[in-house]
Amino acid sequence: MRRAAGAAALALLLSSCVPNDGVISTGGTGGSGQPPMDAGSSGGTTVTGSGGSGTGGAVAATGGAGTGGNNGTGGGNTGGANSSGGSGTGGVSTGTGGASAGTGGVSTGTGGRGTGGSGTGGRGGGTVAATGGAGTGGRAGTGGISGAAGAGSTAVCPAAALVCEDFEDGMAQGWSALAGGMTIDTQHASSGTNAVLLNIPAGGRGGFISRKGAPLFPLVNKTMWGRVMVWFDVVADGHTDIVRGQAASGGNPAYNVAEQHGDYMMNYYNGSAATDCWARPKAPQPTKVALGKWMCWEWKFDAGTNNMQFFVDGALNRAVNMTGDGCLSGNGVWVAPPDFGMVSVGAYIAEVGGAMKMWFDDIAVGTAERIGCPAP
């Protein structure tokens, strides 16, 4: 979205604001409270294995005047994962009249039990717990490693996400090719080790990766819920769209989650000054895009109600119910396409100017309910 003072400036801004192939996203339900966060998947599964048994001590000698049997030494096995402990075997000793009976030491090892931490949808399950065997003379089994804590709100790929991408395979399968300036990079990652770096030089435009078709589209009830993790090192001094929704055929109208001059912004564009519109958050919600940290950006686009919602780190940042704060000419209705059929993520600089450097990761998009943010 651009600002203009006078007709000449307005014409210039309109020529560069949003490309003809801009993507449209569906808006959220207007005014209503947000649906509950997705419950996510359960934490890691606990499995208990039996540790190997130690070798029993030598059996006590009985009978004649010979020397009694020596005490057996316990086996040195540690409790293994998912292993069954064998029974201890008594040592054999002959002789008569032993004065003392040898007895194998009895020791039962109990392994630690690994479980996923509290919270819904934890990705990491607990490592298998080991339980030491009960053989005579055996050493205690070594405990299993505790599982990692579950996600605080949702997993990286919760059940509600029909499309999920964390870039850990080094690709973005099912999405369009990486745009210019995009590389899969390891400097910052919201989860795992990979994220997409988008490094746009001054004067550049950047671009998106886009997705359409099954299993996400066609949408249920014309509603799209989505989430992307974003990290900004440098934001362009202008209007940059980060998430865009549009019809499957592309073009206008388009719903955009964006920034302008470092401020959070929602944008609507349908090819004219009267349909180049914006909405910004109001205090006490954050108004400035944070730099040098991961943020969770969520959106809801609803073509049935011409409604759009934008969440930052789990909190509603701004909603638009048909109309926003203004347009370059007047303040018209943000009329969505008949249905959304494409979603795009990246950074498209509508007002060409300074450089842009950002990473994005952990895209999740669905249609039935709010996706939610993954655990930090």
C-alpha positions as a Markdown table, in Angstrom:
| # | Residue | x | y | z |
|---|---|---|---|---|
| 1 | Met | 0.0 | 0.0 | 0.0 |
| 2 | Arg | 1.3 | 3.4 | -0.7 |
| 3 | Arg | 0.7 | 6.9 | 0.5 |
| 4 | Ala | 0.4 | 9.9 | -1.9 |
| 5 | Ala | 0.0 | 13.6 | -1.8 |
| 6 | Gly | -1.6 | 15.0 | -4.9 |
| 7 | Ala | -2.7 | 13.3 | -8.1 |
| 8 | Ala | 0.8 | 12.8 | -9.6 |
| 9 | Ala | 2.1 | 11.0 | -6.6 |
| 10 | Leu | -1.0 | 8.9 | -6.5 |
| 11 | Ala | -0.6 | 7.8 | -10.1 |
| 12 | Leu | 3.0 | 6.8 | -9.4 |
| 13 | Leu | 2.2 | 4.8 | -6.3 |
| 14 | Leu | -0.6 | 2.9 | -8.0 |
| 15 | Ser | 1.7 | 1.9 | -10.8 |
| 16 | Ser | 4.0 | 0.1 | -8.3 |
| 17 | Cys | 1.8 | -1.0 | -5.4 |
| 18 | Val | 0.7 | -4.6 | -6.0 |
| 19 | Pro | 1.4 | -6.7 | -9.1 |
| 20 | Asn | -1.3 | -7.9 | -11.4 |
| 21 | Asp | -0.6 | -11.4 | -10.2 |
| 22 | Gly | -1.2 | -10.5 | -6.5 |
| 23 | Val | -2.5 | -13.3 | -4.3 |
| 24 | Ile | -5.7 | -13.1 | -2.3 |
| 25 | Ser | -6.3 | -14.7 | 1.1 |
| 26 | Thr | -9.6 | -15.2 | 2.9 |
| 27 | Gly | -10.5 | -13.0 | 5.9 |
| 28 | Gly | -11.5 | -14.2 | 9.3 |
| 29 | Thr | -14.9 | -14.1 | 10.9 |
| 30 | Gly | -15.6 | -10.5 | 11.8 |
| 31 | Gly | -15.8 | -9.4 | 15.3 |
| 32 | Ser | -16.2 | -12.8 | 16.9 |
| 33 | Gly | -13.9 | -14.3 | 19.4 |
| 34 | Gln | -11.2 | -16.5 | 18.1 |
| 35 | Pro | -11.7 | -20.3 | 18.2 |
| 36 | Pro | -9.6 | -22.2 | 20.7 |
| 37 | Met | -6.1 | -23.1 | 19.9 |
| 38 | Asp | -5.6 | -26.5 | 18.2 |
| 39 | Ala | -5.1 | -29.2 | 20.7 |
| 40 | Gly | -2.2 | -30.6 | 18.8 |
| 41 | Ser | -0.9 | -34.2 | 19.0 |
| 42 | Ser | -0.1 | -36.0 | 22.2 |
| 43 | Gly | 3.4 | -36.0 | 23.8 |
| 44 | Gly | 5.9 | -38.8 | 23.3 |
| 45 | Thr | 4.9 | -42.4 | 23.9 |
| 46 | Thr | 6.3 | -44.1 | 27.0 |
| 47 | Val | 7.7 | -47.6 | 26.6 |
| 48 | Thr | 9.1 | -49.7 | 29.3 |
| 49 | Gly | 11.7 | -52.3 | 28.6 |
| 50 | Ser | 13.3 | -54.8 | 30.9 |
| 51 | Gly | 17.0 | -54.5 | 31.5 |
| 52 | Gly | 19.3 | -57.5 | 31.1 |
| 53 | Ser | 19.8 | -59.6 | 34.2 |
| 54 | Gly | 23.1 | -60.0 | 35.9 |
| 55 | Thr | 24.7 | -63.4 | 36.2 |
| 56 | Gly | 23.9 | -64.9 | 39.6 |
| 57 | Gly | 26.4 | -65.7 | 42.2 |
| 58 | Ala | 27.8 | -69.1 | 42.8 |
| 59 | Val | 25.5 | -71.5 | 44.5 |
| 60 | Ala | 26.3 | -72.3 | 48.1 |
| 61 | Ala | 28.4 | -75.5 | 48.5 |
| 62 | Thr | 27.0 | -78.2 | 50.6 |
| 63 | Gly | 28.2 | -81.6 | 51.8 |
| 64 | Gly | 31.7 | -82.9 | 52.6 |
| 65 | Ala | 34.8 | -81.3 | 53.9 |
| 66 | Gly | 35.7 | -79.4 | 50.8 |
| 67 | Thr | 35.8 | -75.6 | 50.6 |
| 68 | Gly | 32.6 | -73.8 | 50.2 |
| 69 | Gly | 31.7 | -72.1 | 46.9 |
| 70 | Asn | 32.7 | -68.5 | 46.3 |
| 71 | Asn | 30.2 | -65.8 | 46.2 |
| 72 | Gly | 29.0 | -65.1 | 42.6 |
| 73 | Thr | 29.7 | -61.7 | 41.0 |
| 74 | Gly | 26.7 | -59.8 | 39.6 |
| 75 | Gly | 26.5 | -59.4 | 35.9 |
| 76 | Gly | 27.5 | -56.1 | 34.4 |
| 77 | Asn | 24.6 | -55.6 | 32.0 |
| 78 | Thr | 22.8 | -52.3 | 32.0 |
| 79 | Gly | 19.1 | -52.0 | 31.4 |
| 80 | Gly | 18.6 | -51.9 | 27.7 |
| 81 | Ala | 15.8 | -50.2 | 25.8 |
| 82 | Asn | 13.0 | -52.7 | 25.0 |
| 83 | Ser | 15.1 | -55.7 | 26.1 |
| 84 | Ser | 13.9 | -58.5 | 28.3 |
| 85 | Gly | 16.2 | -59.5 | 31.1 |
| 86 | Gly | 17.3 | -63.1 | 31.2 |
| 87 | Ser | 17.2 | -64.9 | 34.4 |
| 88 | Gly | 20.3 | -65.1 | 36.6 |
| 89 | Thr | 22.2 | -68.4 | 36.5 |
| 90 | Gly | 23.6 | -69.6 | 39.7 |
| 91 | Gly | 27.3 | -70.5 | 39.8 |
| 92 | Val | 28.3 | -74.1 | 40.2 |
| 93 | Ser | 30.5 | -75.3 | 43.0 |
| 94 | Thr | 31.4 | -78.8 | 44.2 |
| 95 | Gly | 32.9 | -79.9 | 47.5 |
| 96 | Thr | 31.8 | -81.3 | 50.7 |
| 97 | Gly | 31.3 | -79.7 | 54.0 |
| 98 | Gly | 31.7 | -76.1 | 53.0 |
| 99 | Ala | 31.6 | -73.8 | 56.0 |
| 100 | Ser | 29.9 | -70.9 | 54.3 |
| 101 | Ala | 27.3 | -70.7 | 51.6 |
| 102 | Gly | 27.9 | -68.5 | 48.7 |
| 103 | Thr | 25.0 | -66.2 | 47.8 |
| 104 | Gly | 24.7 | -64.1 | 44.7 |
| 105 | Gly | 23.8 | -60.5 | 45.4 |
| 106 | Val | 20.3 | -59.5 | 44.4 |
| 107 | Ser | 19.8 | -56.2 | 42.7 |
| 108 | Thr | 16.9 | -54.9 | 40.7 |
| 109 | Gly | 17.7 | -51.9 | 38.5 |
| 110 | Thr | 14.9 | -49.5 | 37.7 |
| 111 | Gly | 15.3 | -47.4 | 34.6 |
| 112 | Gly | 13.9 | -43.9 | 34.3 |
| 113 | Arg | 10.7 | -43.5 | 32.4 |
| 114 | Gly | 10.7 | -41.1 | 29.5 |
| 115 | Thr | 7.5 | -39.2 | 28.7 |
| 116 | Gly | 6.6 | -36.1 | 26.7 |
| 117 | Gly | 6.3 | -33.0 | 28.8 |
| 118 | Ser | 3.0 | -31.4 | 29.6 |
| 119 | Gly | 1.3 | -29.4 | 26.9 |
| 120 | Thr | -0.5 | -30.5 | 23.8 |
| 121 | Gly | 1.0 | -31.7 | 20.6 |
| 122 | Gly | 4.6 | -32.3 | 21.8 |
| 123 | Arg | 6.8 | -33.3 | 18.9 |
| 124 | Gly | 9.4 | -35.2 | 20.8 |
| 125 | Gly | 8.5 | -38.5 | 22.5 |
| 126 | Gly | 10.3 | -39.8 | 25.5 |
| 127 | Thr | 13.2 | -42.2 | 24.8 |
| 128 | Val | 12.3 | -45.8 | 25.8 |
| 129 | Ala | 12.6 | -46.4 | 29.5 |
| 130 | Ala | 14.8 | -49.2 | 30.7 |
| 131 | Thr | 13.9 | -51.3 | 33.7 |
| 132 | Gly | 16.7 | -53.4 | 35.2 |
| 133 | Gly | 16.3 | -57.1 | 35.3 |
| 134 | Ala | 15.6 | -59.0 | 38.6 |
| 135 | Gly | 18.4 | -61.6 | 38.2 |
| 136 | Thr | 20.4 | -62.4 | 41.2 |
| 137 | Gly | 23.6 | -60.4 | 41.5 |
| 138 | Gly | 22.7 | -58.3 | 38.5 |
| 139 | Arg | 23.5 | -54.5 | 38.5 |
| 140 | Ala | 20.7 | -52.1 | 38.4 |
| 141 | Gly | 19.5 | -51.2 | 34.9 |
| 142 | Thr | 20.3 | -47.8 | 33.6 |
| 143 | Gly | 17.4 | -45.4 | 33.4 |
| 144 | Gly | 16.0 | -44.2 | 30.0 |
| 145 | Ile | 16.4 | -40.6 | 28.9 |
| 146 | Ser | 13.4 | -38.4 | 29.7 |
| 147 | Gly | 11.3 | -37.2 | 26.7 |
| 148 | Ala | 11.4 | -33.6 | 25.6 |
| 149 | Ala | 8.6 | -31.3 | 26.8 |
| 150 | Gly | 5.5 | -31.1 | 24.5 |
| 151 | Ala | 4.7 | -27.9 | 22.7 |
| 152 | Gly | 3.1 | -25.2 | 24.8 |
| 153 | Ser | 0.2 | -24.5 | 22.4 |
| 154 | Thr | 0.5 | -26.6 | 19.2 |
| 155 | Ala | 3.0 | -28.7 | 17.4 |
| 156 | Val | 4.9 | -27.4 | 14.3 |
| 157 | Cys | 2.5 | -29.5 | 12.2 |
| 158 | Pro | -0.7 | -29.7 | 14.2 |
| 159 | Ala | -3.7 | -31.9 | 13.2 |
| 160 | Ala | -5.6 | -28.9 | 11.9 |
| 161 | Ala | -3.0 | -28.1 | 9.3 |
| 162 | Leu | -3.7 | -29.6 | 5.9 |
| 163 | Val | -0.5 | -28.1 | 4.5 |
| 164 | Cys | 2.7 | -27.9 | 6.6 |
| 165 | Glu | 6.2 | -27.0 | 5.6 |
| 166 | Asp | 9.3 | -26.8 | 7.9 |
| 167 | Phe | 12.0 | -27.1 | 5.1 |
| 168 | Glu | 13.9 | -29.7 | 7.0 |
| 169 | Asp | 14.3 | -31.8 | 3.8 |
| 170 | Gly | 15.9 | -28.9 | 2.0 |
| 171 | Met | 12.9 | -28.4 | -0.3 |
| 172 | Ala | 9.4 | -26.9 | -0.3 |
| 173 | Gln | 7.5 | -29.7 | -2.0 |
| 174 | Gly | 4.1 | -28.8 | -3.3 |
| 175 | Trp | 5.0 | -25.1 | -3.4 |
| 176 | Ser | 6.1 | -23.0 | -6.3 |
| 177 | Ala | 9.9 | -22.6 | -6.9 |
| 178 | Leu | 11.8 | -20.4 | -4.5 |
| 179 | Ala | 11.7 | -16.8 | -5.7 |
| 180 | Gly | 14.8 | -14.7 | -6.4 |
| 181 | Gly | 16.9 | -14.0 | -3.3 |
| 182 | Met | 15.5 | -17.1 | -1.5 |
| 183 | Thr | 17.7 | -19.8 | -0.2 |
| 184 | Ile | 17.2 | -22.6 | 2.4 |
| 185 | Asp | 19.5 | -21.5 | 5.2 |
| 186 | Thr | 20.7 | -22.7 | 8.6 |
| 187 | Gln | 21.6 | -19.3 | 10.3 |
| 188 | His | 18.2 | -19.0 | 11.9 |
| 189 | Ala | 15.5 | -21.7 | 12.2 |
| 190 | Ser | 12.3 | -21.7 | 14.2 |
| 191 | Ser | 12.4 | -25.5 | 14.5 |
| 192 | Gly | 14.9 | -28.0 | 13.4 |
| 193 | Thr | 17.9 | -26.6 | 11.4 |
| 194 | Asn | 16.4 | -25.1 | 8.2 |
| 195 | Ala | 14.5 | -22.0 | 7.3 |
| 196 | Val | 14.1 | -19.9 | 4.1 |
| 197 | Leu | 16.3 | -16.8 | 3.9 |
| 198 | Leu | 15.0 | -14.0 | 1.7 |
| 199 | Asn | 17.7 | -11.4 | 1.0 |
| 200 | Ile | 16.4 | -8.6 | -1.2 |
| 201 | Pro | 18.8 | -5.9 | -2.3 |
| 202 | Ala | 17.8 | -2.2 | -2.5 |
| 203 | Gly | 15.6 | -1.7 | -5.5 |
| 204 | Gly | 14.5 | -5.4 | -5.6 |
| 205 | Arg | 11.0 | -6.8 | -5.4 |
| 206 | Gly | 11.5 | -10.2 | -3.7 |
| 207 | Gly | 8.7 | -12.7 | -4.2 |
| 208 | Phe | 6.7 | -15.6 | -2.8 |
| 209 | Ile | 6.4 | -19.3 | -2.7 |
| 210 | Ser | 2.8 | -20.2 | -3.5 |
| 211 | Arg | 0.5 | -23.1 | -2.9 |
| 212 | Lys | -2.9 | -24.1 | -4.5 |
| 213 | Gly | -5.0 | -27.2 | -5.0 |
| 214 | Ala | -5.6 | -30.2 | -2.8 |
| 215 | Pro | -5.4 | -31.0 | 0.1 |
| 216 | Leu | -5.9 | -27.4 | 1.2 |
| 217 | Phe | -8.2 | -26.1 | -1.6 |
| 218 | Pro | -11.1 | -25.8 | -2.1 |
| 219 | Leu | -11.6 | -24.4 | 1.3 |
| 220 | Val | -14.3 | -25.5 | 3.7 |
| 221 | Asn | -16.8 | -22.6 | 4.3 |
| 222 | Lys | -14.5 | -20.3 | 2.2 |
| 223 | Thr | -12.2 | -19.9 | 5.3 |
| 224 | Met | -8.4 | -20.1 | 5.5 |
| 225 | Trp | -6.5 | -20.3 | 8.7 |
| 226 | Gly | -2.7 | -20.0 | 8.6 |
| 227 | Arg | 0.5 | -19.4 | 10.4 |
| 228 | Val | 4.1 | -18.7 | 9.6 |
| 229 | Met | 7.1 | -18.0 | 11.8 |
| 230 | Val | 9.1 | -14.9 | 10.7 |
| 231 | Trp | 12.4 | -13.3 | 11.6 |
| 232 | Phe | 13.3 | -9.8 | 10.3 |
| 233 | Asp | 16.9 | -8.5 | 10.3 |
| 234 | Val | 16.0 | -5.6 | 8.0 |
| 235 | Val | 12.6 | -4.3 | 6.9 |
| 236 | Ala | 12.1 | -2.4 | 3.7 |
| 237 | Asp | 11.1 | 1.3 | 4.1 |
| 238 | Gly | 7.9 | 1.0 | 2.2 |
| 239 | His | 5.0 | -1.5 | 1.9 |
| 240 | Thr | 6.0 | -5.2 | 1.9 |
| 241 | Asp | 3.5 | -8.0 | 1.7 |
| 242 | Ile | 4.5 | -11.2 | 3.7 |
| 243 | Val | 1.4 | -13.4 | 3.3 |
| 244 | Arg | -1.1 | -13.1 | 0.4 |
| 245 | Gly | -4.4 | -14.8 | -0.4 |
| 246 | Gln | -6.2 | -14.8 | -3.7 |
| 247 | Ala | -8.3 | -16.8 | -6.1 |
| 248 | Ala | -6.7 | -19.9 | -7.7 |
| 249 | Ser | -6.4 | -18.0 | -11.0 |
| 250 | Gly | -4.3 | -15.3 | -9.3 |
| 251 | Gly | -4.8 | -11.6 | -9.9 |
| 252 | Asn | -6.9 | -9.2 | -7.9 |
| 253 | Pro | -8.5 | -8.8 | -5.4 |
| 254 | Ala | -5.9 | -9.8 | -2.8 |
| 255 | Tyr | -5.8 | -9.9 | 1.0 |
| 256 | Asn | -2.3 | -9.2 | 2.4 |
| 257 | Val | -0.6 | -9.4 | 5.8 |
| 258 | Ala | 2.1 | -6.9 | 5.5 |
| 259 | Glu | 4.4 | -4.2 | 7.0 |
| 260 | Gln | 4.9 | -0.6 | 5.9 |
| 261 | His | 7.8 | 1.5 | 7.2 |
| 262 | Gly | 8.3 | -1.1 | 9.9 |
| 263 | Asp | 4.7 | -1.0 | 11.1 |
| 264 | Tyr | 2.3 | -3.9 | 11.1 |
| 265 | Met | -0.3 | -3.5 | 8.4 |
| 266 | Met | -3.1 | -5.4 | 6.7 |
| 267 | Asn | -3.7 | -4.5 | 3.1 |
| 268 | Tyr | -6.4 | -5.0 | 0.4 |
| 269 | Tyr | -5.9 | -4.3 | -3.2 |
| 270 | Asn | -8.3 | -4.7 | -6.2 |
| 271 | Gly | -6.6 | -2.6 | -8.9 |
| 272 | Ser | -7.6 | 1.0 | -8.1 |
| 273 | Ala | -7.0 | 3.8 | -5.7 |
| 274 | Ala | -10.4 | 3.2 | -4.2 |
| 275 | Thr | -9.4 | -0.4 | -3.5 |
| 276 | Asp | -5.8 | 0.1 | -2.3 |
| 277 | Cys | -6.7 | 0.0 | 1.4 |
| 278 | Trp | -5.0 | -0.5 | 4.7 |
| 279 | Ala | -5.7 | -1.3 | 8.4 |
| 280 | Arg | -3.2 | -1.0 | 11.3 |
| 281 | Pro | -3.2 | -2.2 | 14.9 |
| 282 | Lys | -4.1 | 0.3 | 17.6 |
| 283 | Ala | -2.6 | 0.4 | 21.1 |
| 284 | Pro | -2.3 | -1.5 | 23.4 |
| 285 | Gln | -1.4 | -4.0 | 20.6 |
| 286 | Pro | 2.1 | -3.8 | 19.2 |
| 287 | Thr | 2.4 | -1.5 | 16.2 |
| 288 | Lys | 6.1 | -2.0 | 15.2 |
| 289 | Val | 7.5 | -5.1 | 13.7 |
| 290 | Ala | 10.1 | -6.6 | 16.0 |
| 291 | Leu | 13.6 | -7.2 | 14.7 |
| 292 | Gly | 16.1 | -10.0 | 15.5 |
| 293 | Lys | 13.7 | -12.5 | 16.9 |
| 294 | Trp | 11.2 | -15.2 | 15.8 |
| 295 | Met | 7.6 | -14.1 | 15.7 |
| 296 | Cys | 4.4 | -16.1 | 15.0 |
| 297 | Trp | 2.2 | -14.5 | 12.4 |
| 298 | Glu | -1.3 | -16.0 | 12.0 |
| 299 | Trp | -4.1 | -15.0 | 9.7 |
| 300 | Lys | -7.7 | -15.8 | 9.0 |
| 301 | Phe | -9.2 | -14.9 | 5.6 |
| 302 | Asp | -12.9 | -15.4 | 5.1 |
| 303 | Ala | -14.3 | -15.0 | 1.6 |
| 304 | Gly | -17.9 | -15.6 | 2.8 |
| 305 | Thr | -17.9 | -12.5 | 5.2 |
| 306 | Asn | -15.2 | -10.3 | 3.7 |
| 307 | Asn | -13.4 | -10.5 | 7.0 |
| 308 | Met | -9.7 | -10.7 | 7.9 |
| 309 | Gln | -7.9 | -11.3 | 11.1 |
| 310 | Phe | -4.2 | -10.9 | 11.9 |
| 311 | Phe | -2.5 | -12.3 | 15.1 |
| 312 | Val | 1.0 | -11.7 | 16.3 |
| 313 | Asp | 2.5 | -14.2 | 18.9 |
| 314 | Gly | -0.9 | -15.5 | 19.7 |
| 315 | Ala | -2.7 | -12.2 | 20.3 |
| 316 | Leu | -5.2 | -10.6 | 17.9 |
| 317 | Asn | -3.3 | -7.7 | 16.4 |
| 318 | Arg | -6.1 | -6.3 | 14.1 |
| 319 | Ala | -9.3 | -7.5 | 12.4 |
| 320 | Val | -11.1 | -6.0 | 9.4 |
| 321 | Asn | -14.8 | -6.5 | 9.1 |
| 322 | Met | -15.4 | -5.5 | 5.5 |
| 323 | Thr | -13.7 | -2.1 | 5.8 |
| 324 | Gly | -10.4 | -1.0 | 7.2 |
| 325 | Asp | -8.9 | 2.4 | 8.1 |
| 326 | Gly | -8.9 | 3.9 | 4.7 |
| 327 | Cys | -7.9 | 3.6 | 1.0 |
| 328 | Leu | -6.0 | 5.9 | -1.3 |
| 329 | Ser | -9.4 | 7.1 | -2.4 |
| 330 | Gly | -12.2 | 7.0 | 0.2 |
| 331 | Asn | -12.7 | 3.8 | 2.3 |
| 332 | Gly | -14.3 | 1.0 | 0.4 |
| 333 | Val | -15.3 | -2.6 | 1.2 |
| 334 | Trp | -12.6 | -5.2 | 1.2 |
| 335 | Val | -14.5 | -7.5 | -1.2 |
| 336 | Ala | -12.8 | -10.9 | -1.3 |
| 337 | Pro | -12.8 | -13.2 | -4.3 |
| 338 | Pro | -15.7 | -15.7 | -4.6 |
| 339 | Asp | -13.3 | -18.1 | -2.8 |
| 340 | Phe | -9.6 | -18.3 | -2.0 |
| 341 | Gly | -7.7 | -20.8 | -4.0 |
| 342 | Met | -4.0 | -19.8 | -3.5 |
| 343 | Val | -1.8 | -18.8 | -0.5 |
| 344 | Ser | 1.6 | -17.2 | -0.9 |
| 345 | Val | 4.4 | -16.6 | 1.7 |
| 346 | Gly | 7.6 | -14.6 | 1.4 |
| 347 | Ala | 8.2 | -10.9 | 0.9 |
| 348 | Tyr | 7.0 | -8.8 | -2.0 |
| 349 | Ile | 8.0 | -5.2 | -1.9 |
| 350 | Ala | 5.3 | -3.1 | -3.4 |
| 351 | Glu | 7.0 | 0.2 | -2.8 |
| 352 | Val | 10.5 | -0.3 | -4.3 |
| 353 | Gly | 13.2 | 1.2 | -2.1 |
| 354 | Gly | 15.5 | -0.2 | 0.5 |
| 355 | Ala | 16.8 | -3.7 | 1.2 |
| 356 | Met | 14.9 | -6.4 | 3.0 |
| 357 | Lys | 16.4 | -9.4 | 4.9 |
| 358 | Met | 14.2 | -11.9 | 6.6 |
| 359 | Trp | 13.7 | -15.6 | 7.3 |
| 360 | Phe | 10.5 | -17.6 | 7.4 |
| 361 | Asp | 9.8 | -21.1 | 8.7 |
| 362 | Asp | 7.1 | -23.5 | 9.9 |
| 363 | Ile | 4.2 | -22.7 | 7.6 |
| 364 | Ala | 0.9 | -24.4 | 8.5 |
| 365 | Val | -2.4 | -23.8 | 6.7 |
| 366 | Gly | -5.8 | -25.3 | 7.3 |
| 367 | Thr | -9.5 | -24.5 | 6.9 |
| 368 | Ala | -11.4 | -25.9 | 9.9 |
| 369 | Glu | -9.9 | -24.0 | 12.9 |
| 370 | Arg | -7.2 | -21.7 | 14.1 |
| 371 | Ile | -3.7 | -23.2 | 13.6 |
| 372 | Gly | -2.0 | -21.6 | 16.6 |
| 373 | Cys | 1.7 | -21.0 | 17.3 |
| 374 | Pro | 4.3 | -23.7 | 18.0 |
| 375 | Ala | 6.2 | -23.8 | 21.3 |
| 376 | Pro | 9.3 | -21.6 | 21.4 |
